[in-house]
Structures are given as structure tokens and as C-alpha cells.
Amino acid sequence: MWAEIGAKVMSNDAVVIIGAGQGGFQLAASLRSGGHTGPIDLVGAEFHLPYQRPPLSKEYLAGSMLADGLQLRGSTFFAEKRIRLHRADPVVAVDRRRSSVRMESGATLRYDHLVFATGARPRNLPVPGMNQRGVLSLRDIGDADKLAGLLGVPRRMVIVGGGFIGLELAAVARAGGHSVTVVEALDRTLARAVSPELSSHLETVHAERGTQLLLGRSVSALHGRSGRVAEVELDGGVRVPADVVVAGIGIVPNVELAAEAGLTVANGIVVDERLLTPDDRVSAIGDCACFPSSHARDRIVRLESVQNAVDQARFVAARILGSNQPRYDSVPWFWSHQFDVKIQMAGLPALDDRRMVLGDPGTGRFSVLRFDDGLLTCVESVGNPADHMAARKILGSGDTPTLESASQPGFTLKAFAKRGAEACAA
Ligand code: FAD
């Protein structure tokens, strides 16, 4: 139920949020700041106060950020905002007929709106020898603490998977003086996420810093001594010595609870353009949700980024508070830091795109523009925040340059974005 009081919308519905991570936290906070007066239960599986994950593979692992710096808010925030935070008490069942959830402790909560913000977990490396000491993945504070403990003395580290987390980890470990090998099954790093031009640039950066990149190679087994990993066996039988092995081969969305509750799941909990499941009292946001994106010609996508979790949370909060916005269409963006290289991406690439490069990768400052059917859909920027911000504006405006116009001498994203802004103002 909601009612308009003056300009402010007041809703006293009971909202239960499953998952107290980036998206769940933001939803609770946005509901309160938007005027929600009803109960908000934020139910988390972890003991920690809600925290941000990006520093786990960057500053926190490197030791330049402490645990306090990870927290999204201190404990007083939740009391002040009357957000009931349930820690280390995961939801184990959802009863949509009774509109209630049951937690591991046996407690039940009734809802008017239920939001899945359950995130994802690391994909297991399906090879023999995974369950030995020294083998881990990186998703939560506990993983990062374990890894930091292992990296307290010089180590030979093998990272399986040349994705963002693997490469960020490689950068921190190399900077800390460890020997690092990255094994990637495809023929380039970040193959599913970025252009060949950006992959190639990052591979050069990592190789120059002393990381060994083994591309087009897969891991077939892990061998150990006395229960501790000692070697990584690759296809063809070659063995790479290792004291620490990190599996960074992607994540699996936490959808089981939703599936058991009779909701549709595919590569995520399936929601529509308003982030609603077919049950109009149940939504899903963040890493666990897949939705039709206007930035991908309505293809169903599942995005793994802070921006996506936060913006989807804000959208759902506004909807619960009575907004009639027809669809979630925030421009997707993402960042990654590897050594001193700052990568920023805006938009989504098409599967079979055309590309052009603005600037010179040799200078460490450039952008890759990616086009779908002649229109700009994605910009990857390295060391160029101005291009990134301009790209976000352009992609959000719907007025995007064509490959032809962007290829004209003197073209810059900044000038194009300014032109669009001036046209709007006129
Ligand atoms: P999460 O933040 O993962 O929160 C989900 C929460 O739900 C978890 O705490 C989980 O324990 C809980 N949960 C699951 N099941 C239940 C249940 N049944 N009951 C209760 N609670 C449950 N993104 C970027 O944009 N830039 C980066 O540089 C970047 N770096 C990253 C580095 C690392 C190491 C990692 C792991 C992620 C990184 N990300 C980055 C991704 C980003 O952190 C995620 O996309 C974001 O956290 C997604 O938010 P979420 O709320 O969907 O999921």
C-alpha cells in the first residue's frame, strides 16, 4: 500500500530482501531515503555487515584498505534507518502462497514485496585435486583473508582463468613479489568481456610485469603433497609448480531458492524489463537476475557489476514506492584496476561487432569503440576517464555516432557528447 503525502510517497508495505550484499543493501537504503515507512528486512547469509566486493581483489588484498573500508555503512546506520539486518541467517525457503520466507534459524518473515538479491558464487574448477589446502576462489571477505594469509611469504601462484578477477589478482600478487602464472583456456584473456584490442593491451601489461600467461591451455588436475597443492597439470601433461592456486573461472548465480519457489530460472532468475518475475510481488536484482536489456537490443543478459546491482536496486525501490517507470534502462558500466592501468567500460558489446580505436594503446591512454550494425554500443577506455564519462552520456542519450561519423578526422567522444547536450538544451 502506498499513499502520496505532499510530494513524498509513503509506503508501509513489508519488504523482505534476500541477500545483504551490494544490491540488497542499496535497495533497503533507497527505500528508506525514498520515504518507505513499512518494515524492511534485509536477510544475509554472511556474518559481516554489508560490504563492497571490488576491493577484495584490489586494495584490500594488497593491504592498502582495511576491513572497515569495505563496509557500505556502519552498524548504527541500520538501526537509525529501521532496517532489520539479519546476519548469518540465510533464507532457506520461500512460500509464495503464504507470502513468507523461512530462515535457517527457523524464523519466518511475511512480505508484501520480496526481492531476490542473492548474488552468485564462484564456479568450481571441475578437475581432480580441487579439495586441497592452497586451492581457493575469491568471492567474499573470508576468501580474501585466506588468500592474503597465504601471500604473507613469497609464493608460486597459479591463477586459473584470465578474467577480470584473475587478472586483478595477478596484478596484486606480482606487485607483492610473487611468481604468477595465469592459465586461460581461450586464446586470449577476457575473451568474453572485452575487445581483442583491450585483451592484447592487458596481456602486454601483465607480461611486461613478469606474469606468465599461458593462453589456450586448460587445467586437467591439481597434484599435491600431504593434502597441500604442489603442481597444476595442464592438458598435454605439462606440470606447473604451485603453492597457491586460485580458480577464477566465473560465477554461478544463486537461483536455487527462486527455482524451488516455482520461479523461472535460466542463467539467472528471469525478470522482465521492470525487474519483476511473473509473480508481481517478487523481483530480482544484481548478479542473480537476468533481464531484457535495451542496451543489447532486448537480449536477455545477466550483468555482474556494482553499477548494475546498485541501479537495479534503485529502480526496484522506486517501483515499490509507486514509480511507473516503464523499464530499467540504465547504461551498464564497469571498471577494473590492474597495476596502474585503469580500465572503464560503458555499454554492452554485440556478439559480432565492428571496432575502432581512438588514441594510441602505446601511450597507455586510448578507447576502443564498438559498433553493432553501425551504431555505437560500447566503449572501453584505458586511462581515459573523460572518454568513459562521455560514452556514458552518449549511450544514455540514444543519439550515438555511427562507425562512419566516428571515423572522421578530429572525432572525439567528448565533443560528440557535448553536441548532443547542446541539441537537447536548444
Ligand atoms: P552480492 O554483493 O554478491 O550479494 C549477494 C549476497 O546474498 C551475498 O552476501 C550472499 O551471501 C547473499 N545470499 C545468497 N543467498 C542467500 C540466502 N539464501 N539468504 C540470504 N542471503 C543470501 N564489479 C564492478 O563493477 N567493478 C569491479 O571492479 C568489481 N570487482 C570485483 C571483485 C571481486 C573480487 C568480486 C567478487 C566482485 C567484483 N565485482 C566488481 C562484482 C560486484 O561486486 C558484484 O557484481 C556485486 O557485488 C553484485 O551485487 P549483488 O547484490 O547482486 O550480489
Short mmCIF file of C-alpha atoms and ligand atoms in Angstrom, two decimals:
data_model
loop_
_atom_site.label_atom_id
_atom_site.label_comp_id
_atom_site.label_asym_id
_atom_site.label_seq_id
_atom_site.Cartn_x
_atom_site.Cartn_y
_atom_site.Cartn_z
CA MET A 1 0.00 0.00 0.00
CA TRP A 2 1.25 3.46 -0.76
CA ALA A 3 -0.16 6.93 -0.49
CA GLU A 4 1.06 10.32 -1.57
CA ILE A 5 1.59 12.77 1.29
CA GLY A 6 2.57 16.16 -0.09
CA ALA A 7 5.21 15.44 -2.70
CA LYS A 8 6.51 12.40 -0.88
CA VAL A 9 5.30 8.86 -1.44
CA MET A 10 4.80 6.86 1.75
CA SER A 11 4.63 3.11 1.54
CA ASN A 12 4.05 0.87 4.53
CA ASP A 13 4.29 -2.47 2.77
CA ALA A 14 6.57 -5.12 4.25
CA VAL A 15 9.63 -5.63 2.08
CA VAL A 16 11.86 -8.66 2.51
CA ILE A 17 15.20 -8.63 0.72
CA ILE A 18 17.10 -11.90 0.38
CA GLY A 19 20.82 -11.12 0.23
CA ALA A 20 22.58 -8.34 2.13
CA GLY A 21 25.23 -7.58 -0.49
CA GLN A 22 25.67 -4.61 -2.80
CA GLY A 23 22.19 -4.75 -4.33
CA GLY A 24 20.26 -5.78 -1.23
CA PHE A 25 21.86 -3.06 0.87
CA GLN A 26 21.19 -0.40 -1.77
CA LEU A 27 17.55 -1.43 -2.07
CA ALA A 28 16.99 -1.13 1.68
CA ALA A 29 18.77 2.24 1.81
CA SER A 30 16.92 3.61 -1.24
CA LEU A 31 13.55 2.51 0.11
CA ARG A 32 14.12 4.42 3.32
CA SER A 33 15.54 7.52 1.67
CA GLY A 34 12.62 7.43 -0.77
CA GLY A 35 10.07 7.58 2.08
CA HIS A 36 9.19 3.96 2.71
CA THR A 37 7.67 3.70 6.17
CA GLY A 38 6.94 -0.03 6.35
CA PRO A 39 9.19 -2.79 7.69
CA ILE A 40 12.33 -3.66 5.73
CA ASP A 41 14.04 -6.97 6.46
CA LEU A 42 17.47 -7.37 4.90
CA VAL A 43 18.42 -11.01 5.27
CA GLY A 44 22.05 -12.01 4.78
CA ALA A 45 23.87 -15.32 4.68
CA GLU A 46 27.15 -13.70 5.75
CA PHE A 47 28.09 -12.55 9.22
CA HIS A 48 29.75 -9.31 8.04
CA LEU A 49 27.90 -6.03 7.73
CA PRO A 50 27.02 -5.43 4.05
CA TYR A 51 30.25 -4.70 2.16
CA GLN A 52 31.61 -3.96 -1.28
CA ARG A 53 33.48 -6.74 -3.10
CA PRO A 54 35.60 -4.88 -5.69
CA PRO A 55 38.45 -4.04 -3.26
CA LEU A 56 38.78 -7.75 -2.36
CA SER A 57 40.84 -8.32 -5.50
CA LYS A 58 42.48 -4.89 -5.35
CA GLU A 59 43.23 -2.59 -2.38
CA TYR A 60 42.08 -4.96 0.37
CA LEU A 61 44.17 -7.86 -0.88
CA ALA A 62 47.12 -5.52 -1.43
CA GLY A 63 46.78 -4.38 2.20
CA SER A 64 46.10 -0.72 1.40
CA MET A 65 42.47 -0.92 2.61
CA LEU A 66 41.31 -2.32 5.95
CA ALA A 67 38.11 -4.30 6.58
CA ASP A 68 36.30 -1.16 7.82
CA GLY A 69 36.82 0.41 4.41
CA LEU A 70 34.84 -2.39 2.78
CA GLN A 71 31.67 -1.76 4.77
CA LEU A 72 28.89 0.00 2.90
CA ARG A 73 27.67 1.53 6.21
CA GLY A 74 28.46 1.12 9.90
CA SER A 75 26.13 -0.81 12.20
CA THR A 76 24.37 2.31 13.51
CA PHE A 77 23.02 3.06 10.03
CA PHE A 78 20.73 0.03 10.09
CA ALA A 79 19.26 0.89 13.49
CA GLU A 80 18.83 4.55 12.58
CA LYS A 81 17.07 3.68 9.32
CA ARG A 82 14.99 0.94 10.95
CA ILE A 83 16.36 -1.66 8.56
CA ARG A 84 16.24 -5.04 10.25
CA LEU A 85 19.50 -6.66 9.25
CA HIS A 86 19.59 -10.43 9.79
CA ARG A 87 23.19 -11.61 9.67
CA ALA A 88 24.40 -15.18 9.05
CA ASP A 89 20.83 -16.41 8.84
CA PRO A 90 20.15 -17.29 5.20
CA VAL A 91 16.69 -17.72 3.80
CA VAL A 92 16.16 -21.44 3.21
CA ALA A 93 12.62 -21.47 1.80
CA VAL A 94 10.15 -19.13 0.15
CA ASP A 95 6.43 -19.82 0.40
CA ARG A 96 4.75 -17.63 -2.21
CA ARG A 97 1.27 -18.88 -1.34
CA ARG A 98 1.69 -17.63 2.23
CA SER A 99 3.89 -14.67 1.17
CA SER A 100 6.58 -15.63 3.64
CA VAL A 101 10.18 -16.74 3.86
CA ARG A 102 11.81 -19.04 6.37
CA MET A 103 15.35 -18.53 7.58
CA GLU A 104 17.90 -21.10 8.71
CA SER A 105 17.21 -20.17 12.35
CA GLY A 106 13.56 -21.19 11.82
CA ALA A 107 12.28 -17.60 11.97
CA THR A 108 9.76 -16.60 9.33
CA LEU A 109 9.07 -13.22 7.76
CA ARG A 110 5.95 -12.15 5.92
CA TYR A 111 6.24 -9.92 2.85
CA ASP A 112 4.22 -7.73 0.56
CA HIS A 113 7.26 -7.41 -1.71
CA LEU A 114 10.04 -9.95 -1.93
CA VAL A 115 13.32 -9.18 -3.67
CA PHE A 116 15.98 -11.72 -4.56
CA ALA A 117 19.43 -10.12 -4.32
CA THR A 118 21.25 -13.39 -3.75
CA GLY A 119 24.28 -12.70 -5.95
CA ALA A 120 26.44 -15.52 -7.17
CA ARG A 121 29.12 -17.96 -6.09
CA PRO A 122 32.40 -18.94 -7.77
CA ARG A 123 32.20 -21.67 -10.40
CA ASN A 124 34.05 -24.78 -9.25
CA LEU A 125 37.01 -25.94 -11.24
CA PRO A 126 35.86 -29.42 -12.34
CA VAL A 127 39.21 -31.21 -12.04
CA PRO A 128 40.64 -33.78 -9.61
CA GLY A 129 42.56 -32.38 -6.65
CA MET A 130 40.46 -29.25 -6.05
CA ASN A 131 39.89 -30.00 -2.36
CA GLN A 132 43.45 -29.48 -1.16
CA ARG A 133 44.94 -26.79 1.02
CA GLY A 134 46.21 -23.87 -1.00
CA VAL A 135 43.37 -24.03 -3.55
CA LEU A 136 40.73 -21.34 -3.34
CA SER A 137 38.48 -18.91 -5.14
CA LEU A 138 37.67 -15.28 -4.37
CA ARG A 139 34.17 -14.04 -3.65
CA ASP A 140 33.96 -12.92 -0.03
CA ILE A 141 35.99 -11.40 2.79
CA GLY A 142 36.85 -14.83 4.17
CA ASP A 143 38.35 -15.86 0.81
CA ALA A 144 40.35 -12.63 0.60
CA ASP A 145 41.66 -13.06 4.16
CA LYS A 146 42.70 -16.64 3.42
CA LEU A 147 44.47 -15.57 0.26
CA ALA A 148 46.18 -12.63 1.97
CA GLY A 149 47.38 -15.08 4.65
CA LEU A 150 48.84 -17.39 2.02
CA LEU A 151 50.56 -14.48 0.29
CA GLY A 152 52.33 -13.45 3.52
CA VAL A 153 55.51 -15.15 2.23
CA PRO A 154 56.82 -15.48 -1.36
CA ARG A 155 54.67 -17.93 -3.29
CA ARG A 156 54.30 -19.53 -6.68
CA MET A 157 50.74 -18.73 -7.56
CA VAL A 158 48.75 -20.20 -10.45
CA ILE A 159 45.53 -18.45 -11.39
CA VAL A 160 43.11 -20.49 -13.44
CA GLY A 161 41.11 -18.14 -15.65
CA GLY A 162 42.15 -14.89 -17.28
CA GLY A 163 39.01 -12.93 -16.44
CA PHE A 164 38.80 -9.66 -14.50
CA ILE A 165 39.23 -11.18 -11.05
CA GLY A 166 42.08 -13.41 -12.19
CA LEU A 167 43.97 -10.53 -13.79
CA GLU A 168 43.38 -8.15 -10.88
CA LEU A 169 44.66 -10.82 -8.54
CA ALA A 170 47.66 -11.44 -10.78
CA ALA A 171 48.49 -7.73 -10.65
CA VAL A 172 48.33 -7.57 -6.84
CA ALA A 173 50.36 -10.75 -6.45
CA ARG A 174 53.05 -9.65 -8.91
CA ALA A 175 53.28 -6.24 -7.27
CA GLY A 176 53.77 -8.13 -3.99
CA GLY A 177 56.72 -10.02 -5.49
CA HIS A 178 55.09 -13.42 -6.01
CA SER A 179 55.66 -15.61 -9.03
CA VAL A 180 52.40 -15.65 -11.03
CA THR A 181 51.13 -17.84 -13.85
CA VAL A 182 47.71 -17.30 -15.41
CA VAL A 183 46.23 -20.26 -17.30
CA GLU A 184 43.44 -19.33 -19.70
CA ALA A 185 41.58 -21.90 -21.80
CA LEU A 186 40.65 -19.47 -24.58
CA ASP A 187 43.20 -17.92 -26.89
CA ARG A 188 43.07 -14.53 -25.18
CA THR A 189 42.35 -13.10 -21.74
CA LEU A 190 38.92 -11.56 -21.02
CA ALA A 191 37.71 -13.03 -24.31
CA ARG A 192 34.03 -12.93 -23.37
CA ALA A 193 34.15 -9.48 -21.83
CA VAL A 194 36.36 -7.15 -23.87
CA SER A 195 37.63 -6.48 -27.39
CA PRO A 196 40.73 -8.22 -28.75
CA GLU A 197 42.46 -4.81 -28.70
CA LEU A 198 41.95 -4.43 -24.94
CA SER A 199 42.89 -8.07 -24.26
CA SER A 200 46.10 -7.59 -26.19
CA HIS A 201 46.96 -4.38 -24.32
CA LEU A 202 46.41 -6.01 -20.93
CA GLU A 203 48.36 -9.11 -21.90
CA THR A 204 51.33 -6.88 -22.76
CA VAL A 205 50.98 -5.01 -19.44
CA HIS A 206 50.92 -8.27 -17.45
CA ALA A 207 53.73 -9.91 -19.42
CA GLU A 208 55.94 -6.81 -19.01
CA ARG A 209 55.37 -7.01 -15.23
CA GLY A 210 56.55 -10.62 -15.21
CA THR A 211 53.31 -12.60 -15.18
CA GLN A 212 53.47 -15.80 -17.20
CA LEU A 213 50.37 -16.06 -19.39
CA LEU A 214 49.51 -19.49 -20.71
CA LEU A 215 46.75 -18.93 -23.27
CA GLY A 216 44.73 -21.65 -24.97
CA ARG A 217 45.72 -24.07 -22.19
CA SER A 218 43.43 -25.85 -19.79
CA VAL A 219 43.98 -27.40 -16.39
CA SER A 220 43.35 -31.13 -16.12
CA ALA A 221 44.32 -31.88 -12.50
CA LEU A 222 45.86 -30.48 -9.34
CA HIS A 223 48.50 -32.57 -7.59
CA GLY A 224 49.63 -32.19 -4.01
CA ARG A 225 51.74 -33.49 -1.18
CA SER A 226 50.24 -34.23 2.23
CA GLY A 227 46.95 -32.60 1.27
CA ARG A 228 48.54 -29.34 0.07
CA VAL A 229 48.62 -28.37 -3.60
CA ALA A 230 52.05 -28.56 -5.25
CA GLU A 231 51.52 -28.73 -9.02
CA VAL A 232 48.97 -27.81 -11.66
CA GLU A 233 48.73 -30.26 -14.53
CA LEU A 234 47.82 -28.79 -17.90
CA ASP A 235 46.36 -30.50 -20.95
CA GLY A 236 49.17 -32.47 -22.57
CA GLY A 237 50.63 -33.39 -19.17
CA VAL A 238 52.89 -30.37 -18.51
CA ARG A 239 53.05 -29.57 -14.78
CA VAL A 240 53.44 -26.08 -13.32
CA PRO A 241 54.70 -25.86 -9.71
CA ALA A 242 52.25 -24.05 -7.41
CA ASP A 243 51.93 -23.23 -3.70
CA VAL A 244 48.67 -21.37 -4.22
CA VAL A 245 46.02 -22.00 -6.89
CA VAL A 246 43.12 -19.62 -7.41
CA ALA A 247 40.19 -20.63 -9.58
CA GLY A 248 38.80 -17.55 -11.32
CA ILE A 249 36.65 -19.21 -13.95
CA GLY A 250 33.48 -17.23 -13.46
CA ILE A 251 30.47 -17.30 -11.19
CA VAL A 252 27.19 -19.18 -10.92
CA PRO A 253 24.10 -17.15 -9.97
CA ASN A 254 22.36 -18.18 -6.74
CA VAL A 255 19.00 -19.15 -8.19
CA GLU A 256 18.12 -22.39 -6.38
CA LEU A 257 15.82 -20.77 -3.82
CA ALA A 258 13.90 -18.99 -6.58
CA ALA A 259 13.63 -22.20 -8.61
CA GLU A 260 12.31 -24.09 -5.57
CA ALA A 261 9.72 -21.33 -5.15
CA GLY A 262 8.47 -22.05 -8.67
CA LEU A 263 10.03 -19.03 -10.38
CA THR A 264 11.62 -19.28 -13.80
CA VAL A 265 15.39 -19.51 -13.81
CA ALA A 266 17.77 -19.68 -16.73
CA ASN A 267 21.22 -18.16 -16.42
CA GLY A 268 19.74 -16.21 -13.51
CA ILE A 269 16.31 -15.51 -12.07
CA VAL A 270 14.28 -14.40 -15.08
CA VAL A 271 12.66 -10.97 -14.72
CA ASP A 272 11.01 -8.60 -17.15
CA GLU A 273 12.00 -5.06 -18.13
CA ARG A 274 10.69 -3.80 -14.76
CA LEU A 275 12.78 -6.45 -12.94
CA LEU A 276 9.66 -8.34 -11.89
CA THR A 277 9.22 -12.10 -12.00
CA PRO A 278 5.84 -13.39 -13.31
CA ASP A 279 4.74 -13.05 -9.64
CA ASP A 280 4.23 -9.31 -9.45
CA ARG A 281 5.19 -9.24 -5.78
CA VAL A 282 8.60 -10.77 -6.42
CA SER A 283 11.60 -9.05 -8.06
CA ALA A 284 15.23 -9.97 -8.62
CA ILE A 285 18.24 -7.68 -8.94
CA GLY A 286 22.00 -7.74 -9.39
CA ASP A 287 24.23 -10.70 -10.18
CA CYS A 288 21.40 -13.23 -9.70
CA ALA A 289 18.95 -11.64 -12.17
CA CYS A 290 18.68 -11.89 -15.94
CA PHE A 291 16.63 -9.31 -17.77
CA PRO A 292 15.98 -7.90 -21.27
CA SER A 293 18.39 -5.02 -21.81
CA SER A 294 17.61 -2.10 -24.08
CA HIS A 295 21.41 -1.74 -24.42
CA ALA A 296 21.61 -5.17 -26.02
CA ARG A 297 18.64 -4.97 -28.38
CA ASP A 298 16.47 -6.58 -25.70
CA ARG A 299 18.68 -9.64 -25.46
CA ILE A 300 18.34 -11.33 -22.05
CA VAL A 301 21.52 -10.54 -20.14
CA ARG A 302 22.87 -11.08 -16.65
CA LEU A 303 25.38 -8.46 -15.60
CA GLU A 304 27.97 -8.75 -12.86
CA SER A 305 28.82 -5.24 -11.74
CA VAL A 306 28.34 -2.82 -8.89
CA GLN A 307 26.59 -0.34 -11.20
CA ASN A 308 24.06 -2.97 -12.25
CA ALA A 309 23.30 -4.09 -8.67
CA VAL A 310 23.01 -0.50 -7.41
CA ASP A 311 20.94 0.90 -10.28
CA GLN A 312 18.60 -2.09 -10.32
CA ALA A 313 18.13 -1.71 -6.57
CA ARG A 314 17.25 1.97 -7.01
CA PHE A 315 14.83 1.12 -9.81
CA VAL A 316 13.01 -1.52 -7.74
CA ALA A 317 12.90 0.77 -4.70
CA ALA A 318 11.29 3.48 -6.83
CA ARG A 319 8.81 0.97 -8.23
CA ILE A 320 7.82 -0.24 -4.76
CA LEU A 321 7.37 3.42 -3.85
CA GLY A 322 4.92 3.87 -6.72
CA SER A 323 7.02 4.97 -9.70
CA ASN A 324 5.63 3.97 -13.08
CA GLN A 325 8.90 3.94 -14.98
CA PRO A 326 8.22 1.55 -17.86
CA ARG A 327 11.60 -0.15 -17.85
CA TYR A 328 15.01 -0.41 -16.28
CA ASP A 329 17.42 1.00 -18.84
CA SER A 330 20.47 2.43 -17.05
CA VAL A 331 23.63 2.42 -19.14
CA PRO A 332 25.75 -0.52 -17.95
CA TRP A 333 29.26 0.40 -16.85
CA PHE A 334 32.16 -1.31 -15.14
CA TRP A 335 35.72 -0.68 -14.01
CA SER A 336 38.82 -2.68 -13.26
CA HIS A 337 42.29 -1.73 -11.96
CA GLN A 338 45.32 -3.80 -12.86
CA PHE A 339 48.69 -2.41 -11.71
CA ASP A 340 48.47 1.30 -12.57
CA VAL A 341 46.12 0.64 -15.50
CA LYS A 342 42.56 1.92 -15.05
CA ILE A 343 40.02 0.26 -17.32
CA GLN A 344 36.46 1.57 -17.65
CA MET A 345 33.70 0.21 -19.85
CA ALA A 346 30.33 1.65 -20.80
CA GLY A 347 27.53 -0.09 -22.70
CA LEU A 348 27.39 -3.67 -23.93
CA PRO A 349 29.16 -5.06 -26.96
CA ALA A 350 27.32 -7.00 -29.64
CA LEU A 351 28.48 -10.55 -30.24
CA ASP A 352 29.69 -9.79 -33.73
CA ASP A 353 30.75 -6.16 -33.58
CA ARG A 354 32.96 -3.76 -35.53
CA ARG A 355 35.51 -1.66 -33.73
CA MET A 356 37.77 1.34 -33.97
CA VAL A 357 40.46 2.62 -31.63
CA LEU A 358 40.72 6.27 -30.57
CA GLY A 359 44.17 7.18 -29.28
CA ASP A 360 47.33 5.11 -29.17
CA PRO A 361 47.47 2.00 -26.96
CA GLY A 362 51.25 2.52 -26.85
CA THR A 363 50.70 5.63 -24.70
CA GLY A 364 48.52 3.71 -22.23
CA ARG A 365 45.62 6.08 -22.95
CA PHE A 366 43.05 5.02 -25.55
CA SER A 367 39.47 3.91 -26.11
CA VAL A 368 38.01 1.09 -28.17
CA LEU A 369 34.65 1.98 -29.74
CA ARG A 370 32.43 -0.99 -30.53
CA PHE A 371 29.59 -0.82 -33.04
CA ASP A 372 26.59 -3.00 -33.69
CA ASP A 373 25.04 -2.59 -37.09
CA GLY A 374 26.96 0.67 -37.49
CA LEU A 375 25.84 2.23 -34.18
CA LEU A 376 27.97 2.68 -31.07
CA THR A 377 27.01 0.22 -28.29
CA CYS A 378 30.11 0.01 -26.11
CA VAL A 379 33.25 1.98 -25.26
CA GLU A 380 36.24 0.52 -23.43
CA SER A 381 38.59 3.18 -22.09
CA VAL A 382 42.06 2.79 -20.69
CA GLY A 383 43.49 5.68 -18.69
CA ASN A 384 40.83 7.94 -20.13
CA PRO A 385 38.02 8.79 -17.68
CA ALA A 386 36.88 11.70 -19.87
CA ASP A 387 36.10 9.31 -22.75
CA HIS A 388 34.33 6.98 -20.33
CA MET A 389 32.09 9.71 -18.94
CA ALA A 390 31.33 10.99 -22.45
CA ALA A 391 30.50 7.43 -23.56
CA ARG A 392 28.04 7.01 -20.69
CA LYS A 393 26.30 10.24 -21.67
CA ILE A 394 26.15 9.30 -25.34
CA LEU A 395 24.89 5.76 -24.72
CA GLY A 396 22.27 7.08 -22.30
CA SER A 397 21.03 9.68 -24.78
CA GLY A 398 20.23 7.19 -27.54
CA ASP A 399 21.88 9.58 -30.02
CA THR A 400 25.02 7.63 -30.84
CA PRO A 401 27.65 8.17 -33.54
CA THR A 402 27.90 5.77 -36.45
CA LEU A 403 31.12 4.00 -37.28
CA GLU A 404 31.37 6.28 -40.29
CA SER A 405 30.98 9.53 -38.32
CA ALA A 406 33.34 8.35 -35.57
CA SER A 407 35.94 7.58 -38.23
CA GLN A 408 36.07 11.22 -39.39
CA PRO A 409 39.32 13.05 -38.57
CA GLY A 410 39.10 15.03 -35.31
CA PHE A 411 36.19 12.98 -33.89
CA THR A 412 36.16 12.86 -30.07
CA LEU A 413 33.59 11.33 -27.74
CA LYS A 414 33.67 14.43 -25.57
CA ALA A 415 32.78 16.73 -28.47
CA PHE A 416 30.04 14.37 -29.63
CA ALA A 417 28.53 14.19 -26.13
CA LYS A 418 28.64 18.00 -25.84
CA ARG A 419 26.95 18.35 -29.22
CA GLY A 420 24.14 16.06 -28.02
CA ALA A 421 23.74 18.02 -24.77
CA GLU A 422 23.58 21.31 -26.69
CA ALA A 423 20.98 19.90 -29.07
CA CYS A 424 18.84 18.89 -26.06
CA ALA A 425 19.17 22.35 -24.50
CA ALA A 426 18.27 24.14 -27.76
P1 FAD B 1 26.43 -9.71 -3.79
O1 FAD B 1 27.09 -8.41 -3.50
O2 FAD B 1 27.30 -10.89 -4.04
O3 FAD B 1 25.43 -10.02 -2.60
C1 FAD B 1 24.65 -11.19 -2.55
C2 FAD B 1 24.52 -11.60 -1.11
O4 FAD B 1 23.45 -12.52 -1.00
C3 FAD B 1 25.76 -12.32 -0.56
O5 FAD B 1 26.19 -11.71 0.62
C4 FAD B 1 25.26 -13.73 -0.32
O6 FAD B 1 25.90 -14.34 0.78
C5 FAD B 1 23.80 -13.47 -0.03
N1 FAD B 1 22.91 -14.63 -0.16
C6 FAD B 1 22.92 -15.60 -1.11
N2 FAD B 1 21.94 -16.50 -0.86
C7 FAD B 1 21.29 -16.09 0.26
C8 FAD B 1 20.21 -16.58 1.00
N3 FAD B 1 19.57 -17.69 0.67
N4 FAD B 1 19.81 -15.90 2.11
C9 FAD B 1 20.44 -14.76 2.46
N5 FAD B 1 21.48 -14.25 1.80
C10 FAD B 1 21.91 -14.90 0.69
N6 FAD B 1 32.15 -5.09 -10.01
C11 FAD B 1 32.50 -3.91 -10.60
O7 FAD B 1 31.62 -3.22 -11.11
N7 FAD B 1 33.80 -3.50 -10.62
C12 FAD B 1 34.79 -4.23 -10.04
O8 FAD B 1 35.95 -3.82 -10.06
C13 FAD B 1 34.45 -5.45 -9.40
N8 FAD B 1 35.38 -6.20 -8.77
C14 FAD B 1 35.02 -7.34 -8.12
C15 FAD B 1 35.99 -8.07 -7.42
C16 FAD B 1 35.64 -9.23 -6.74
C17 FAD B 1 36.68 -10.00 -6.00
C18 FAD B 1 34.30 -9.70 -6.78
C19 FAD B 1 33.94 -10.97 -6.06
C20 FAD B 1 33.33 -8.99 -7.44
C21 FAD B 1 33.68 -7.80 -8.12
N9 FAD B 1 32.73 -7.05 -8.81
C22 FAD B 1 33.09 -5.86 -9.42
C23 FAD B 1 31.35 -7.52 -8.94
C24 FAD B 1 30.43 -6.90 -7.91
O9 FAD B 1 30.99 -6.95 -6.63
C25 FAD B 1 29.10 -7.64 -7.96
O10 FAD B 1 28.58 -7.52 -9.25
C26 FAD B 1 28.11 -7.11 -6.93
O11 FAD B 1 28.57 -7.36 -5.63
C27 FAD B 1 26.75 -7.75 -7.14
O12 FAD B 1 25.89 -7.37 -6.10
P2 FAD B 1 24.71 -8.37 -5.64
O13 FAD B 1 23.98 -7.67 -4.57
O14 FAD B 1 23.99 -8.85 -6.83
O15 FAD B 1 25.49 -9.63 -5.06
#
